[in-house]
Amino acid sequence: RKEVEQDPGPFNVPEGATVAFNCTYSNSASQSFFWYRQDCRKEPKLLMSVYSSGNEDGRFTAQLNRASQYISLLIRDSKLSDSATYLCVVRYTNAGKSTFGDGTTLTVKP
Amino acid sequence: DGGITQSPKYLFRKEGQNVTLSCEQNLNHDAMYWYRQDPGQGLRLIYYSQIVNDFQKGDIAEGYSVSREKKESFPLTVTSAQKNPTAFYLCASSIGDRSWTDTQYFGPGTRLTVL
C-alpha cells in the first residue's frame, strides 16, 4: 500500500460544477499537508497548505480528518482554468522530506 | 527576481554517459530536493539536503549522485548506472526549519531523454 493515495480520476466536470478530491495517508505521525497544482509538463505549484481541521481560499476548501487519515480538496464553481493535476503532499513529524501522491487529474469542460 | 532555476530545460544523453543537471536558488533556503517524475505518476524523491555539505538519500537514489557545496546550488548527476533515466527531473527548495508550515517551491524542471 502506498503511503499517500489519491483517486487518479480523471474527473471530467462541466464549468460551474463542484468537485471534490480525497487523499488518504497511512502514517499517523503525519504533521503537514499540502495540495499542489500541476499543469501539463510544468512544475507543481502550491495551491494550499492544510492546517488544523481545514482552511478556505476563495473557491477552494481543504479539509483534514486526522482520525480517518484523509485530506480533501473541494473546488466550487469550476473554471476551465482549473483543469490540471492536483497533488496531495504529506510530511511526517520532524522529517526533512515529504511524500507525494500520484495526483488526481481534473478536466473542466465548457 | 527570487526563485529556483534549472538548466537545461531539455537534455539528451546517449546510453552510458553521465550527465549533470543544474539547480540554483536565490531564496536563501537551507533545504533543497531532487525529484523524478515519470508520465502519469507522482514525484519520487531522489536526494535531499537540509544544509550545506550534507545530503541524504531519498527513495530512489541508486544511479544518482549529488553535492551541496554552496547553499544556492544542488546539482544532480545521473550516472550510467541509472537503468531508466528518461524522466522529468524537478528541483525544489524550502526554508528547512521542519515547522509545519515549511513549504517546498519548485523549479521549472529538466526533461532528460536517453537516446
PDB file of N, CA and C in Angstrom, chain A residues 1 11-13 20 34-35 37 42 47-48 50 54-55 66 79 93 106:
ATOM      1  N   ARG A   1       0.842  -1.199   0.000  1.00  0.00           N
ATOM      2  CA  ARG A   1       0.000   0.000   0.000  1.00  0.00           C
ATOM      3  C   ARG A   1       0.876   1.247   0.000  1.00  0.00           C
ATOM      4  N   PHE A  11     -11.318  13.178 -13.505  1.00  0.00           N
ATOM      5  CA  PHE A  11     -12.595  13.787 -13.218  1.00  0.00           C
ATOM      6  C   PHE A  11     -12.905  14.746 -14.368  1.00  0.00           C
ATOM      7  N   ASN A  12     -14.027  14.510 -15.028  1.00  0.00           N
ATOM      8  CA  ASN A  12     -14.467  15.387 -16.115  1.00  0.00           C
ATOM      9  C   ASN A  12     -15.742  16.069 -15.664  1.00  0.00           C
ATOM     10  N   VAL A  13     -15.709  17.393 -15.498  1.00  0.00           N
ATOM     11  CA  VAL A  13     -16.866  18.112 -14.981  1.00  0.00           C
ATOM     12  C   VAL A  13     -17.165  19.313 -15.852  1.00  0.00           C
ATOM     13  N   ALA A  20     -14.850  17.316  -5.716  1.00  0.00           N
ATOM     14  CA  ALA A  20     -14.058  17.055  -4.516  1.00  0.00           C
ATOM     15  C   ALA A  20     -13.088  15.900  -4.761  1.00  0.00           C
ATOM     16  N   PHE A  34      -0.374  19.374   2.240  1.00  0.00           N
ATOM     17  CA  PHE A  34      -0.411  20.410   1.203  1.00  0.00           C
ATOM     18  C   PHE A  34      -1.149  19.879  -0.016  1.00  0.00           C
ATOM     19  N   TRP A  35      -1.748  20.787  -0.763  1.00  0.00           N
ATOM     20  CA  TRP A  35      -2.247  20.492  -2.109  1.00  0.00           C
ATOM     21  C   TRP A  35      -1.441  21.343  -3.097  1.00  0.00           C
ATOM     22  N   ARG A  37      -0.891  22.103  -7.398  1.00  0.00           N
ATOM     23  CA  ARG A  37      -1.490  22.002  -8.719  1.00  0.00           C
ATOM     24  C   ARG A  37      -0.349  21.859  -9.720  1.00  0.00           C
ATOM     25  N   LYS A  42       4.548  20.944 -16.642  1.00  0.00           N
ATOM     26  CA  LYS A  42       5.068  22.049 -15.847  1.00  0.00           C
ATOM     27  C   LYS A  42       5.399  21.568 -14.436  1.00  0.00           C
ATOM     28  N   LEU A  47      -0.905  25.113  -4.024  1.00  0.00           N
ATOM     29  CA  LEU A  47      -2.280  25.610  -4.059  1.00  0.00           C
ATOM     30  C   LEU A  47      -2.721  26.017  -2.649  1.00  0.00           C
ATOM     31  N   MET A  48      -2.562  25.079  -1.707  1.00  0.00           N
ATOM     32  CA  MET A  48      -2.961  25.354  -0.337  1.00  0.00           C
ATOM     33  C   MET A  48      -2.155  24.520   0.642  1.00  0.00           C
ATOM     34  N   VAL A  50      -2.632  22.824   4.341  1.00  0.00           N
ATOM     35  CA  VAL A  50      -3.802  22.371   5.093  1.00  0.00           C
ATOM     36  C   VAL A  50      -3.423  22.296   6.552  1.00  0.00           C
ATOM     37  N   GLY A  54      -8.915  22.392   8.638  1.00  0.00           N
ATOM     38  CA  GLY A  54      -9.104  22.776   7.249  1.00  0.00           C
ATOM     39  C   GLY A  54      -9.026  24.270   7.076  1.00  0.00           C
ATOM     40  N   ASN A  55      -9.004  24.684   5.819  1.00  0.00           N
ATOM     41  CA  ASN A  55      -8.985  26.110   5.530  1.00  0.00           C
ATOM     42  C   ASN A  55      -9.573  26.357   4.148  1.00  0.00           C
ATOM     43  N   ARG A  66      -7.887  13.911  10.769  1.00  0.00           N
ATOM     44  CA  ARG A  66      -6.772  13.123  11.308  1.00  0.00           C
ATOM     45  C   ARG A  66      -7.236  11.748  11.781  1.00  0.00           C
ATOM     46  N   LYS A  79     -13.778  26.422 -13.040  1.00  0.00           N
ATOM     47  CA  LYS A  79     -13.433  27.196 -14.228  1.00  0.00           C
ATOM     48  C   LYS A  79     -12.632  26.313 -15.180  1.00  0.00           C
ATOM     49  N   THR A  93       6.217  14.031  10.967  1.00  0.00           N
ATOM     50  CA  THR A  93       6.759  14.795  12.084  1.00  0.00           C
ATOM     51  C   THR A  93       8.272  14.779  12.077  1.00  0.00           C
ATOM     52  N   LEU A 106      -8.031  16.609 -13.247  1.00  0.00           N
ATOM     53  CA  LEU A 106      -9.322  17.270 -13.423  1.00  0.00           C
ATOM     54  C   LEU A 106      -9.379  17.931 -14.793  1.00  0.00           C
TER      55      LEU A 106
END
